[in-house]
Short mmCIF file of C-alpha atoms and ligand atoms in Angstrom, two decimals:
data_model
loop_
_atom_site.label_atom_id
_atom_site.label_comp_id
_atom_site.label_asym_id
_atom_site.label_seq_id
_atom_site.Cartn_x
_atom_site.Cartn_y
_atom_site.Cartn_z
CA MET C 6 21.94 -43.92 -31.22
CA PRO C 7 18.96 -42.38 -32.65
CA GLU C 8 18.63 -39.10 -35.36
CA PRO C 9 18.52 -35.87 -33.90
CA ASP C 10 15.08 -33.83 -35.41
CA GLN C 11 15.15 -30.81 -37.42
CA ALA C 12 14.83 -28.44 -34.59
CA THR C 13 17.90 -29.95 -32.58
CA LEU C 14 19.79 -29.51 -36.25
CA ALA C 15 18.66 -26.23 -36.63
CA ARG C 16 20.25 -25.38 -32.84
CA ARG C 17 23.28 -26.66 -33.64
CA GLU C 18 23.69 -24.74 -36.58
CA GLU C 19 22.57 -21.37 -34.57
CA ILE C 20 25.58 -22.62 -31.64
CA VAL C 21 28.25 -23.43 -33.94
CA ALA C 22 28.03 -20.51 -36.38
CA ALA C 23 28.23 -17.86 -33.06
CA LEU C 24 31.28 -19.73 -31.46
CA CYS C 25 32.59 -19.55 -35.29
CA LEU C 26 32.82 -15.22 -34.63
CA ILE C 27 34.27 -15.69 -31.54
CA VAL C 28 36.57 -17.99 -32.45
CA PRO C 29 38.00 -18.20 -35.66
CA GLY C 30 39.48 -20.13 -37.67
CA GLU C 31 40.71 -23.77 -36.38
CA GLY C 32 38.69 -23.31 -33.64
CA VAL C 33 35.35 -24.90 -33.15
CA ILE C 34 35.24 -28.85 -34.03
CA ASP C 35 31.58 -30.29 -34.84
CA HIS C 36 32.38 -32.84 -37.26
CA PRO C 37 31.86 -36.11 -35.46
CA ASP C 38 35.46 -37.55 -36.03
CA GLY C 39 36.76 -34.86 -34.83
CA LEU C 40 34.38 -34.25 -31.57
CA ARG C 41 35.44 -38.42 -31.34
CA PRO C 42 38.36 -37.98 -28.53
CA TYR C 43 35.92 -35.24 -26.54
CA GLU C 44 33.74 -38.55 -25.35
CA SER C 45 35.04 -39.04 -22.26
CA ASP C 46 38.06 -38.30 -20.39
CA GLY C 47 39.72 -40.62 -17.55
CA LEU C 48 36.56 -42.72 -16.48
CA THR C 49 36.16 -44.29 -19.73
CA ALA C 50 33.37 -46.46 -19.04
CA TYR C 51 31.11 -43.45 -19.62
CA ARG C 52 30.81 -41.27 -23.08
CA GLN C 53 28.81 -39.13 -24.78
CA PRO C 54 30.11 -37.09 -27.45
CA PRO C 55 30.49 -33.30 -27.22
CA MET C 56 26.99 -31.33 -29.49
CA VAL C 57 30.14 -28.95 -30.54
CA VAL C 58 34.06 -28.14 -29.18
CA VAL C 59 35.39 -24.50 -28.43
CA LEU C 60 39.43 -24.26 -28.31
CA PRO C 61 38.93 -20.80 -27.45
CA GLU C 62 42.62 -18.68 -26.67
CA THR C 63 42.24 -15.78 -24.81
CA THR C 64 40.49 -14.95 -21.59
CA ALA C 65 38.35 -12.93 -24.15
CA GLN C 66 37.43 -15.88 -26.38
CA VAL C 67 35.63 -17.59 -22.83
CA SER C 68 34.02 -14.74 -21.85
CA ALA C 69 32.86 -13.82 -25.38
CA VAL C 70 31.71 -17.88 -25.73
CA LEU C 71 30.68 -18.22 -21.70
CA ALA C 72 27.77 -14.46 -22.39
CA TRP C 73 27.11 -16.16 -25.54
CA CYS C 74 25.40 -19.30 -24.11
CA HIS C 75 24.37 -18.19 -20.82
CA ALA C 76 21.87 -14.99 -23.37
CA ASN C 77 20.90 -18.26 -25.23
CA LYS C 78 21.32 -20.52 -22.12
CA VAL C 79 23.93 -23.35 -23.86
CA LYS C 80 24.68 -25.69 -21.53
CA VAL C 81 28.74 -25.70 -20.81
CA VAL C 82 31.70 -28.51 -19.66
CA PRO C 83 35.22 -27.30 -18.97
CA ARG C 84 37.87 -29.47 -19.80
CA GLY C 85 41.06 -29.30 -19.34
CA SER C 86 43.12 -32.46 -20.34
CA GLY C 87 40.73 -34.66 -19.47
CA THR C 88 42.30 -37.13 -17.69
CA SER C 89 39.90 -36.74 -14.75
CA LEU C 90 38.75 -40.32 -13.08
CA SER C 91 35.79 -39.00 -11.35
CA GLY C 92 34.16 -38.11 -15.35
CA GLY C 93 33.96 -33.68 -14.18
CA ALA C 94 34.76 -33.65 -17.82
CA LEU C 95 32.13 -35.86 -19.07
CA PRO C 96 30.41 -33.88 -22.64
CA LEU C 97 26.50 -33.37 -22.46
CA ALA C 98 25.04 -34.22 -26.08
CA ASP C 99 23.29 -30.67 -26.00
CA GLY C 100 26.11 -28.96 -24.68
CA VAL C 101 29.77 -26.99 -25.79
CA LEU C 102 32.73 -28.55 -24.36
CA LEU C 103 34.80 -26.30 -23.35
CA GLY C 104 37.97 -26.85 -24.34
CA LEU C 105 41.24 -24.33 -22.83
CA SER C 106 43.95 -26.63 -24.32
CA LYS C 107 45.14 -23.23 -26.71
CA PHE C 108 45.98 -21.54 -22.44
CA ASN C 109 49.55 -23.93 -22.48
CA ARG C 110 51.77 -20.42 -21.90
CA VAL C 111 53.40 -20.44 -18.16
CA LEU C 112 53.18 -16.28 -17.94
CA GLU C 113 55.31 -15.25 -15.23
CA ILE C 114 58.07 -16.52 -12.84
CA ASP C 115 59.08 -14.81 -9.66
CA TYR C 116 61.58 -16.31 -8.50
CA ASP C 117 61.78 -13.10 -4.96
CA ASP C 118 59.05 -13.95 -4.35
CA ARG C 119 58.11 -17.79 -5.18
CA ILE C 120 54.75 -17.99 -7.33
CA VAL C 121 54.72 -18.78 -11.23
CA VAL C 122 51.55 -17.45 -13.45
CA VAL C 123 50.28 -19.68 -15.53
CA GLN C 124 46.79 -20.19 -17.42
CA PRO C 125 44.37 -23.46 -17.19
CA GLY C 126 46.44 -25.82 -19.65
CA VAL C 127 49.83 -25.48 -18.31
CA THR C 128 50.87 -29.39 -17.08
CA ASN C 129 51.50 -29.96 -14.29
CA LEU C 130 54.74 -31.81 -14.23
CA ALA C 131 55.58 -28.52 -17.56
CA ILE C 132 55.28 -25.81 -14.09
CA THR C 133 58.37 -27.70 -12.51
CA ASN C 134 59.89 -28.21 -15.46
CA ALA C 135 60.01 -24.80 -15.63
CA VAL C 136 61.85 -23.38 -13.00
CA GLU C 137 64.23 -26.99 -12.17
CA GLU C 138 67.18 -25.65 -13.69
CA ARG C 139 66.56 -22.53 -10.72
CA GLY C 140 66.62 -25.43 -7.85
CA PHE C 141 62.62 -24.22 -7.25
CA TYR C 142 59.66 -26.67 -7.58
CA TYR C 143 56.19 -27.16 -7.59
CA ALA C 144 55.48 -29.43 -5.15
CA PRO C 145 51.12 -32.00 -5.76
CA ASP C 146 52.21 -34.50 -8.24
CA PRO C 147 49.63 -35.92 -8.99
CA SER C 148 50.88 -39.84 -10.74
CA SER C 149 48.87 -37.97 -14.05
CA GLN C 150 50.87 -34.68 -14.08
CA ILE C 151 52.59 -35.76 -17.17
CA ALA C 152 49.25 -34.81 -18.78
CA CYS C 153 46.98 -32.93 -16.26
CA SER C 154 46.99 -29.04 -15.95
CA ILE C 155 46.71 -27.05 -13.27
CA GLY C 156 42.70 -25.48 -14.14
CA GLY C 157 42.08 -29.43 -14.23
CA ASN C 158 43.94 -29.59 -11.06
CA VAL C 159 42.27 -26.66 -9.21
CA ALA C 160 39.15 -27.65 -10.05
CA GLU C 161 39.79 -31.49 -8.36
CA ASN C 162 42.07 -30.49 -5.92
CA SER C 163 44.20 -32.20 -7.01
CA GLY C 164 46.85 -34.59 -4.93
CA GLY C 165 49.53 -36.79 -5.49
CA VAL C 166 52.81 -38.80 -3.01
CA HIS C 167 53.89 -35.15 -2.20
CA CYS C 168 51.11 -33.48 -0.84
CA LEU C 169 51.34 -35.27 3.09
CA LYS C 170 54.37 -33.19 3.40
CA TYR C 171 53.82 -30.30 0.98
CA GLY C 172 49.58 -30.12 0.61
CA LEU C 173 47.41 -29.89 -2.29
CA THR C 174 46.54 -28.13 -4.80
CA THR C 175 44.14 -25.69 -2.17
CA ASN C 176 47.74 -25.35 -0.57
CA ASN C 177 50.17 -24.35 -3.62
CA VAL C 178 47.80 -22.29 -4.89
CA LEU C 179 47.19 -18.22 -4.28
CA GLY C 180 45.61 -16.59 -7.07
CA CYS C 181 42.90 -17.29 -9.86
CA GLU C 182 42.00 -15.74 -13.08
CA ILE C 183 37.93 -16.87 -13.06
CA VAL C 184 34.95 -16.39 -16.05
CA LEU C 185 32.17 -17.18 -14.18
CA MET C 186 29.36 -18.34 -16.60
CA ASP C 187 27.19 -14.28 -17.46
CA GLY C 188 31.40 -13.99 -19.22
CA GLU C 189 31.65 -11.81 -15.88
CA VAL C 190 36.13 -11.79 -15.83
CA ILE C 191 37.24 -12.59 -11.68
CA ARG C 192 40.39 -12.11 -9.94
CA ILE C 193 41.25 -14.32 -7.24
CA GLY C 194 42.97 -14.19 -4.41
CA GLY C 195 46.27 -13.07 -6.08
CA ARG C 196 50.38 -13.61 -4.79
CA GLN C 197 50.20 -14.05 -1.07
CA LEU C 198 49.01 -16.11 1.05
CA ASP C 199 45.64 -14.96 2.18
CA PRO C 200 44.89 -12.21 0.74
CA ALA C 201 41.87 -9.42 2.43
CA GLY C 202 37.58 -10.34 1.23
CA LEU C 203 36.38 -13.29 1.65
CA ASP C 204 37.81 -17.10 0.86
CA LEU C 205 36.56 -17.39 -2.53
CA LEU C 206 39.68 -19.32 -3.83
CA GLY C 207 39.25 -22.04 -1.56
CA VAL C 208 35.73 -22.32 -2.63
CA VAL C 209 36.71 -22.46 -6.11
CA VAL C 210 38.73 -24.74 -5.63
CA GLY C 211 37.96 -27.99 -5.12
CA SER C 212 34.70 -26.97 -7.10
CA GLU C 213 35.43 -29.33 -10.29
CA GLY C 214 33.71 -26.10 -13.44
CA LEU C 215 30.52 -25.88 -11.49
CA LEU C 216 31.63 -22.14 -10.74
CA GLY C 217 33.54 -20.62 -13.65
CA VAL C 218 36.07 -21.49 -15.31
CA VAL C 219 40.25 -21.04 -14.03
CA THR C 220 41.62 -18.51 -17.83
CA GLU C 221 44.81 -18.12 -14.72
CA VAL C 222 46.31 -19.54 -12.02
CA THR C 223 49.22 -18.20 -9.76
CA VAL C 224 51.40 -21.03 -7.73
CA ARG C 225 53.84 -20.54 -4.96
CA ILE C 226 56.84 -22.87 -5.83
CA LEU C 227 60.06 -24.23 -3.68
CA PRO C 228 63.27 -24.67 -3.54
CA LYS C 229 64.14 -28.30 -3.57
CA PRO C 230 65.37 -30.52 -0.88
CA GLU C 231 68.30 -30.65 -0.42
CA THR C 232 68.25 -34.71 0.57
CA ALA C 233 65.59 -36.48 -0.33
CA ARG C 234 65.90 -40.50 0.50
CA ALA C 235 63.84 -43.02 0.81
CA LEU C 236 62.92 -46.53 2.23
CA LEU C 237 61.52 -50.35 0.61
CA ILE C 238 59.24 -51.22 4.25
CA GLY C 239 57.86 -54.91 3.23
CA PHE C 240 55.49 -56.13 6.18
CA ALA C 241 54.37 -59.92 6.44
CA THR C 242 50.69 -58.05 7.31
CA VAL C 243 49.24 -54.75 6.17
CA GLU C 244 47.98 -54.71 10.03
CA GLY C 245 52.06 -53.85 10.55
CA ALA C 246 52.63 -51.73 7.82
CA GLY C 247 49.11 -49.61 8.42
CA GLN C 248 50.08 -49.20 12.59
CA CYS C 249 53.82 -48.46 10.89
CA VAL C 250 52.70 -45.78 9.38
CA ALA C 251 50.53 -44.79 12.22
CA ASP C 252 53.66 -44.79 14.73
CA THR C 253 55.62 -42.32 12.01
CA ILE C 254 53.17 -39.53 12.31
CA ALA C 255 52.30 -40.22 15.95
CA ALA C 256 56.41 -39.81 16.85
CA GLY C 257 55.62 -36.54 14.85
CA ILE C 258 57.75 -36.98 12.42
CA ILE C 259 55.97 -36.18 8.35
CA PRO C 260 57.60 -37.51 5.49
CA ALA C 261 57.66 -36.10 2.29
CA GLY C 262 55.50 -38.78 1.24
CA MET C 263 54.59 -42.37 2.63
CA GLU C 264 52.35 -44.83 0.06
CA MET C 265 51.66 -48.24 0.71
CA MET C 266 50.37 -51.54 -2.17
CA ASP C 267 49.28 -55.07 -1.42
CA ARG C 268 50.46 -57.87 -2.29
CA PRO C 269 48.08 -57.19 -6.88
CA ALA C 270 49.67 -53.91 -7.12
CA ILE C 271 53.24 -55.09 -6.14
CA HIS C 272 52.96 -57.99 -7.58
CA ALA C 273 51.87 -55.75 -10.75
CA ALA C 274 54.03 -53.01 -10.73
CA GLU C 275 57.42 -54.60 -9.90
CA ALA C 276 56.28 -56.73 -13.70
CA PHE C 277 55.48 -53.75 -15.35
CA VAL C 278 59.30 -51.49 -13.90
CA GLN C 279 61.37 -54.24 -12.17
CA VAL C 280 62.81 -52.18 -9.95
CA GLY C 281 63.45 -54.66 -7.14
CA TYR C 282 59.73 -55.08 -5.25
CA PRO C 283 60.18 -57.40 -2.93
CA LEU C 284 58.03 -60.45 -3.77
CA ASP C 285 56.88 -62.02 -0.45
CA VAL C 286 55.60 -59.45 1.40
CA GLU C 287 51.35 -58.71 2.00
CA ALA C 288 52.00 -54.85 2.15
CA LEU C 289 55.21 -52.35 0.70
CA LEU C 290 55.58 -49.22 2.18
CA ILE C 291 57.89 -46.88 0.52
CA VAL C 292 58.44 -43.86 2.66
CA GLU C 293 60.46 -40.80 1.58
CA LEU C 294 62.34 -37.93 3.66
CA ASP C 295 63.60 -35.02 3.09
CA GLY C 296 65.51 -32.04 4.43
CA VAL C 297 68.89 -30.74 5.06
CA GLU C 298 71.50 -34.06 5.34
CA ALA C 299 71.42 -34.27 8.94
CA GLU C 300 68.02 -34.60 9.36
CA CYS C 301 67.45 -36.94 6.55
CA ALA C 302 70.17 -39.14 8.25
CA HIS C 303 68.54 -38.88 11.78
CA LEU C 304 64.55 -39.24 10.24
CA LEU C 305 65.85 -42.75 8.37
CA GLY C 306 67.47 -44.48 11.14
CA GLU C 307 64.83 -43.44 12.81
CA VAL C 308 61.43 -44.72 10.72
CA GLU C 309 63.46 -47.87 9.98
CA ARG C 310 63.70 -48.81 13.84
CA ILE C 311 59.67 -47.51 14.10
CA ALA C 312 59.31 -50.28 10.16
CA PHE C 313 61.24 -53.25 13.08
CA ALA C 314 58.84 -52.66 15.60
CA ASN C 315 56.05 -53.27 13.96
CA GLY C 316 57.12 -56.23 12.00
CA ALA C 317 58.97 -54.94 8.64
CA VAL C 318 61.00 -58.29 6.97
CA SER C 319 62.49 -56.28 5.09
CA VAL C 320 64.37 -52.48 4.35
CA ARG C 321 66.24 -51.35 1.77
CA ILE C 322 67.08 -47.47 1.91
CA SER C 323 68.14 -45.09 -1.56
CA THR C 324 71.67 -44.49 -1.48
CA SER C 325 71.18 -42.06 -4.68
CA GLU C 326 69.22 -40.32 -5.81
CA GLU C 327 68.31 -42.94 -9.08
CA GLU C 328 67.80 -45.33 -6.70
CA ARG C 329 65.36 -42.88 -5.16
CA ILE C 330 63.78 -42.54 -8.23
CA ALA C 331 63.01 -46.00 -8.70
CA PHE C 332 61.42 -47.03 -5.94
CA TRP C 333 58.91 -44.23 -6.29
CA ALA C 334 58.59 -45.30 -10.19
CA GLY C 335 56.71 -48.21 -9.64
CA ARG C 336 54.17 -46.07 -7.24
CA LYS C 337 53.48 -43.80 -9.86
CA ALA C 338 53.28 -46.85 -12.59
CA ALA C 339 50.76 -48.42 -10.52
CA PHE C 340 48.00 -48.21 -12.82
CA PRO C 341 49.25 -48.99 -15.96
CA ALA C 342 50.91 -51.91 -14.16
CA VAL C 343 46.94 -53.20 -13.20
CA GLY C 344 45.45 -51.91 -16.27
CA ARG C 345 48.32 -55.84 -17.40
CA LEU C 346 45.25 -57.63 -14.46
CA ALA C 347 42.73 -57.22 -16.24
CA PRO C 348 40.90 -55.80 -19.08
CA ASP C 349 40.14 -53.60 -17.74
CA TYR C 350 39.98 -51.62 -14.14
CA TYR C 351 38.27 -49.49 -11.62
CA CYS C 352 39.93 -46.70 -10.27
CA MET C 353 37.74 -46.14 -7.11
CA ASP C 354 39.17 -42.88 -4.30
CA GLY C 355 37.94 -42.52 -1.06
CA THR C 356 39.29 -41.47 1.96
CA ILE C 357 38.98 -43.24 5.54
CA PRO C 358 40.88 -43.10 9.50
CA ARG C 359 43.75 -44.15 8.96
CA ARG C 360 44.43 -46.84 12.03
CA ARG C 361 41.31 -47.67 10.24
CA LEU C 362 42.77 -49.53 6.84
CA PRO C 363 43.22 -53.52 8.43
CA GLN C 364 39.68 -53.26 8.86
CA VAL C 365 38.97 -52.26 5.56
CA LEU C 366 41.38 -53.42 3.98
CA GLU C 367 39.82 -57.53 6.09
CA ARG C 368 36.10 -55.91 3.79
CA MET C 369 37.45 -55.29 0.55
CA GLU C 370 38.95 -58.67 0.75
CA GLN C 371 35.92 -60.12 0.98
CA LEU C 372 33.22 -58.49 -0.68
CA SER C 373 35.80 -59.01 -3.26
CA ALA C 374 35.11 -61.73 -3.31
CA GLN C 375 31.67 -61.33 -3.51
CA TYR C 376 30.99 -59.75 -6.50
CA GLY C 377 33.65 -62.64 -7.66
CA LEU C 378 36.01 -59.55 -8.97
CA GLY C 379 39.50 -58.87 -8.11
CA VAL C 380 41.15 -55.64 -6.45
CA ALA C 381 44.96 -54.15 -5.66
CA ASN C 382 45.51 -51.34 -3.57
CA VAL C 383 47.43 -48.39 -3.98
CA PHE C 384 47.04 -45.26 -1.34
CA HIS C 385 48.78 -42.50 0.33
CA ALA C 386 49.17 -43.97 3.13
CA GLY C 387 49.77 -40.83 5.30
CA ASP C 388 46.45 -39.42 3.95
CA GLY C 389 44.53 -41.74 4.76
CA ASN C 390 42.58 -42.36 1.09
CA LEU C 391 42.60 -45.05 -0.73
CA HIS C 392 42.48 -45.95 -4.78
CA PRO C 393 41.50 -49.41 -5.00
CA LEU C 394 42.05 -50.68 -8.31
CA ILE C 395 39.04 -52.89 -9.08
CA LEU C 396 40.15 -55.30 -11.79
CA TYR C 397 37.25 -56.04 -14.59
CA ASP C 398 36.37 -57.28 -18.53
CA ALA C 399 34.55 -54.66 -19.91
CA ASN C 400 33.34 -57.17 -23.01
CA VAL C 401 31.71 -60.05 -19.94
CA PRO C 402 28.10 -58.48 -20.55
CA GLY C 403 27.26 -57.27 -16.74
CA GLU C 404 30.64 -57.15 -15.64
CA LEU C 405 31.01 -53.45 -15.26
CA GLU C 406 27.77 -52.66 -13.61
CA ARG C 407 29.20 -55.62 -10.48
CA ALA C 408 32.63 -53.13 -10.49
CA GLU C 409 30.27 -49.66 -10.48
CA ALA C 410 28.17 -52.09 -7.31
CA PHE C 411 31.51 -53.19 -5.46
CA GLY C 412 32.93 -49.48 -6.48
CA ASN C 413 29.70 -47.68 -5.11
CA ASP C 414 30.68 -49.84 -1.13
CA ILE C 415 33.83 -49.17 -1.04
CA LEU C 416 33.07 -45.84 -0.78
CA ARG C 417 30.22 -47.07 1.10
CA LEU C 418 32.40 -48.04 3.86
CA CYS C 419 34.61 -45.61 3.89
CA VAL C 420 32.12 -43.19 4.44
CA GLN C 421 30.92 -45.97 7.28
CA VAL C 422 33.86 -45.85 9.23
CA GLY C 423 34.59 -42.39 9.34
CA GLY C 424 35.56 -41.22 6.51
CA VAL C 425 35.20 -39.30 3.18
CA LEU C 426 33.79 -40.48 -0.75
CA THR C 427 36.80 -38.76 -1.85
CA GLY C 428 39.93 -38.19 -1.18
CA GLU C 429 41.56 -36.27 -4.69
CA HIS C 430 39.35 -37.37 -7.63
CA GLY C 431 36.75 -35.15 -7.63
CA VAL C 432 33.07 -36.68 -7.18
CA GLY C 433 32.50 -35.91 -10.86
CA VAL C 434 29.13 -38.26 -12.76
CA GLU C 435 30.87 -41.02 -11.44
CA LYS C 436 29.97 -40.06 -7.16
CA ARG C 437 27.22 -38.35 -7.56
CA ASP C 438 24.16 -40.46 -6.21
CA LEU C 439 26.87 -41.01 -3.16
CA MET C 440 26.71 -37.56 -2.42
CA PRO C 441 23.22 -38.14 0.28
CA GLU C 442 24.93 -41.00 1.93
CA MET C 443 27.92 -38.25 2.81
CA PHE C 444 26.00 -35.05 3.72
CA THR C 445 22.24 -34.46 4.76
CA GLU C 446 18.89 -32.42 2.77
CA THR C 447 20.86 -29.07 4.35
CA ASP C 448 23.88 -29.75 4.22
CA LEU C 449 23.99 -30.16 -0.06
CA LYS C 450 21.50 -27.68 -0.70
CA GLN C 451 24.04 -25.70 1.08
CA GLN C 452 26.50 -26.05 -1.24
CA GLN C 453 24.15 -25.63 -4.03
CA ARG C 454 23.43 -22.03 -2.07
CA VAL C 455 27.13 -21.57 -3.40
CA LYS C 456 26.53 -22.84 -6.81
CA CYS C 457 23.47 -20.71 -7.66
CA ALA C 458 25.77 -17.58 -6.39
CA PHE C 459 27.82 -17.73 -9.58
CA ASP C 460 26.16 -19.51 -11.96
CA PRO C 461 21.98 -19.18 -11.71
CA GLU C 462 21.56 -20.72 -14.81
CA LEU C 463 22.49 -23.58 -13.56
CA LEU C 464 24.38 -23.66 -17.43
CA LEU C 465 27.68 -25.07 -15.93
CA ASN C 466 28.90 -28.63 -15.76
CA PRO C 467 25.59 -29.03 -15.47
CA GLY C 468 25.00 -33.25 -13.44
CA LYS C 469 28.03 -33.49 -11.57
CA MET C 470 28.83 -33.43 -8.33
CA PHE C 471 25.18 -32.89 -7.38
CA PRO C 472 22.88 -35.63 -6.94
CA GLN C 473 19.68 -32.99 -7.53
CA LEU C 474 19.97 -30.15 -8.68
CA HIS C 475 17.19 -27.55 -7.33
CA ARG C 476 15.85 -25.13 -9.81
CA CYS C 477 18.12 -21.19 -7.59
CA ALA C 478 14.48 -20.09 -6.78
CA GLU C 479 13.44 -22.92 -4.93
CA LEU C 480 17.02 -22.47 -2.58
CA GLY C 481 15.41 -19.21 -1.46
CA ARG C 482 16.28 -16.23 -3.48
CA MET C 483 18.71 -13.34 -1.40
CA HIS C 484 17.21 -10.06 -0.59
CA VAL C 485 19.18 -6.92 -1.66
CA HIS C 486 17.56 -3.95 -0.18
CA ARG C 487 19.07 -1.26 -2.28
CA GLY C 488 19.87 1.99 -1.38
CA GLN C 489 19.41 0.97 2.48
CA VAL C 490 21.74 2.18 4.61
CA ALA C 491 23.83 -1.11 6.55
CA PHE C 492 24.65 -0.30 10.09
CA PRO C 493 21.93 2.84 10.93
CA ASP C 494 23.51 3.07 14.58
CA LEU C 495 27.33 3.00 13.15
CA PRO C 496 29.05 7.14 13.82
CA ARG C 497 29.82 8.89 10.18
CA PHE C 498 32.60 10.22 9.07
C1 FAD J 523 46.04 -42.13 -14.89
C2 FAD J 523 46.35 -41.28 -13.60
C3 FAD J 523 46.38 -41.49 -12.32
C4 FAD J 523 46.45 -40.38 -11.70
N1 FAD J 523 46.85 -39.74 -10.53
C5 FAD J 523 45.92 -39.10 -10.09
C6 FAD J 523 46.83 -38.24 -8.99
O1 FAD J 523 48.02 -39.04 -7.79
N2 FAD J 523 46.37 -37.77 -8.28
C7 FAD J 523 45.15 -37.20 -8.30
O2 FAD J 523 43.93 -35.54 -7.00
N3 FAD J 523 44.87 -37.30 -9.17
C8 FAD J 523 45.13 -37.83 -9.92
N4 FAD J 523 45.01 -38.44 -11.14
C9 FAD J 523 43.33 -37.66 -12.08
C10 FAD J 523 43.48 -36.86 -13.09
O3 FAD J 523 44.54 -36.60 -13.70
C11 FAD J 523 43.28 -35.28 -11.86
O4 FAD J 523 41.59 -35.13 -11.54
C12 FAD J 523 43.63 -33.53 -12.93
O5 FAD J 523 43.47 -32.63 -11.87
C13 FAD J 523 42.58 -34.06 -13.66
O6 FAD J 523 43.03 -32.48 -14.84
P1 FAD J 523 43.08 -32.78 -16.64
O7 FAD J 523 43.38 -31.14 -17.14
O8 FAD J 523 42.75 -33.46 -16.86
O9 FAD J 523 41.01 -32.61 -16.02
P2 FAD J 523 39.73 -32.22 -16.76
O10 FAD J 523 40.16 -34.62 -17.18
O11 FAD J 523 39.86 -32.11 -17.67
O12 FAD J 523 38.72 -32.37 -16.09
C14 FAD J 523 38.92 -32.19 -14.23
C15 FAD J 523 37.53 -31.40 -14.28
O13 FAD J 523 38.32 -30.41 -13.44
C16 FAD J 523 37.02 -29.47 -14.78
N5 FAD J 523 38.16 -28.07 -15.19
C17 FAD J 523 39.03 -28.68 -16.26
N6 FAD J 523 39.54 -27.65 -16.56
C18 FAD J 523 38.72 -26.09 -16.05
C19 FAD J 523 39.33 -25.02 -15.76
N7 FAD J 523 40.18 -24.54 -16.19
N8 FAD J 523 38.46 -24.33 -15.69
C20 FAD J 523 37.44 -24.54 -14.43
N9 FAD J 523 36.90 -26.10 -14.57
C21 FAD J 523 37.79 -27.00 -15.17
C22 FAD J 523 36.37 -30.13 -15.73
O14 FAD J 523 35.52 -29.72 -15.75
C23 FAD J 523 36.04 -31.22 -15.51
O15 FAD J 523 34.73 -30.85 -13.38
C24 FAD J 523 44.97 -39.06 -12.05
C25 FAD J 523 44.71 -39.77 -12.86
C26 FAD J 523 45.46 -41.07 -14.00
C27 FAD J 523 44.18 -41.51 -15.29
#
């Protein structure tokens, strides 16, 4: 990498000095060794050390950092725990990385209203940990929940195995405090579902750190169900498993979780956690049912019946809480387990209509042969959300490029069969250039107008999500006619 010139060095010094005044003590990192841990997120194929890292502790500091950067036209990338799989938190060489890891406190628990107010750096699992002794939990459960932050979950609208029944982050977040790029602090949403005004919360959840920095989150918590039991169902064909999913949902049963793994994923997971997954099947379904005891028992029987009607070759029903957790252990550890099959893997995330699964898996096998790279599949079957894990070795010249081309073909395939580019991992840098496969130029411009309304200088997390960023002025200005009476014909009181 070429040495930075004098002007760049002077600019960096100026920025570091300003940040040190706003966040004194150990809140600013600019030594190359200190920057190294921040150079990538979960999409490790991309690496770029930031110019400087700032770790504020208060909303006032976040506001002052953003206001200074805004006034001095410095780009900012927000970062939670850095587990994004789409490169959403990838730093910029000429930008400030704003880490939220010091925002790690649970601020309020209100069991009567069933809400918890947290700072954005609190991990997803820590919310459940804070309320479980009273029998409550926070429903969205990404596999990364031990590490990922709730601020990152809000930015990515993260999901998990229990989102089929209980919704994604967007269905479980009630309100946020957000700092805009110019330093202004706003509150959106509230403490109840559907507050008054435009649904800006719906706009911000899933906006991948492009609209503002989330500094406080209010989530709803749910009482733990009386019973939860899981079935482990083996199928000789993927088609049988896919049809079982479709028939279960068509029967009006919404399981708490419904996950599918293909043969390579089953074998990798079993070797990793040894929980007794059947190894002589082509597809494995894990189906969880929860609720009151009698309802659960009835639905277990129904799902078992539907499974056998679709050619299930083995069914196990958990008989204890330990066994239920063991059934899930392999699925939850599927990513690290697959990591043992090859030096590197590239985790894709696309969504398809459930009925298209056999067709998509068949095509994926052909692509696997075409690119000469293996693939293992774990799948949020109930939601149609695919996670193909492409196996490659970054040390073999050309394999990363082939893995990316293979991944792009899978995502195109998802769109072609009527699905979407991402289920829960976001667009980031990874899928940015595929956005036109899904959206027209007009669609994309309209989305960018929203970005411009929040961040007209395009300083917050630029380079993510949009394949091309138009200057906001090019998209047309909003005309404000000050002093004009809005509705001259309406009677006044
Ligand atoms: C092993 C593994 C398993 C995973 N499993 C799942 C899964 O089951 N489901 C799922 O949905 N995802 C999963 N992920 C992806 C990832 O964990 C989620 O996207 C998560 O929400 C990212 O949170 P984070 O705190 O790590 O955010 P980061 O990676 O730090 O950032 C992600 C994005 O959010 C923005 N951001 C972060 N914090 C803020 C904030 N306070 N304000 C504004 N913007 C912010 C960043 O700019 C970036 O665009 C997995 C990742 C890994 C590595």
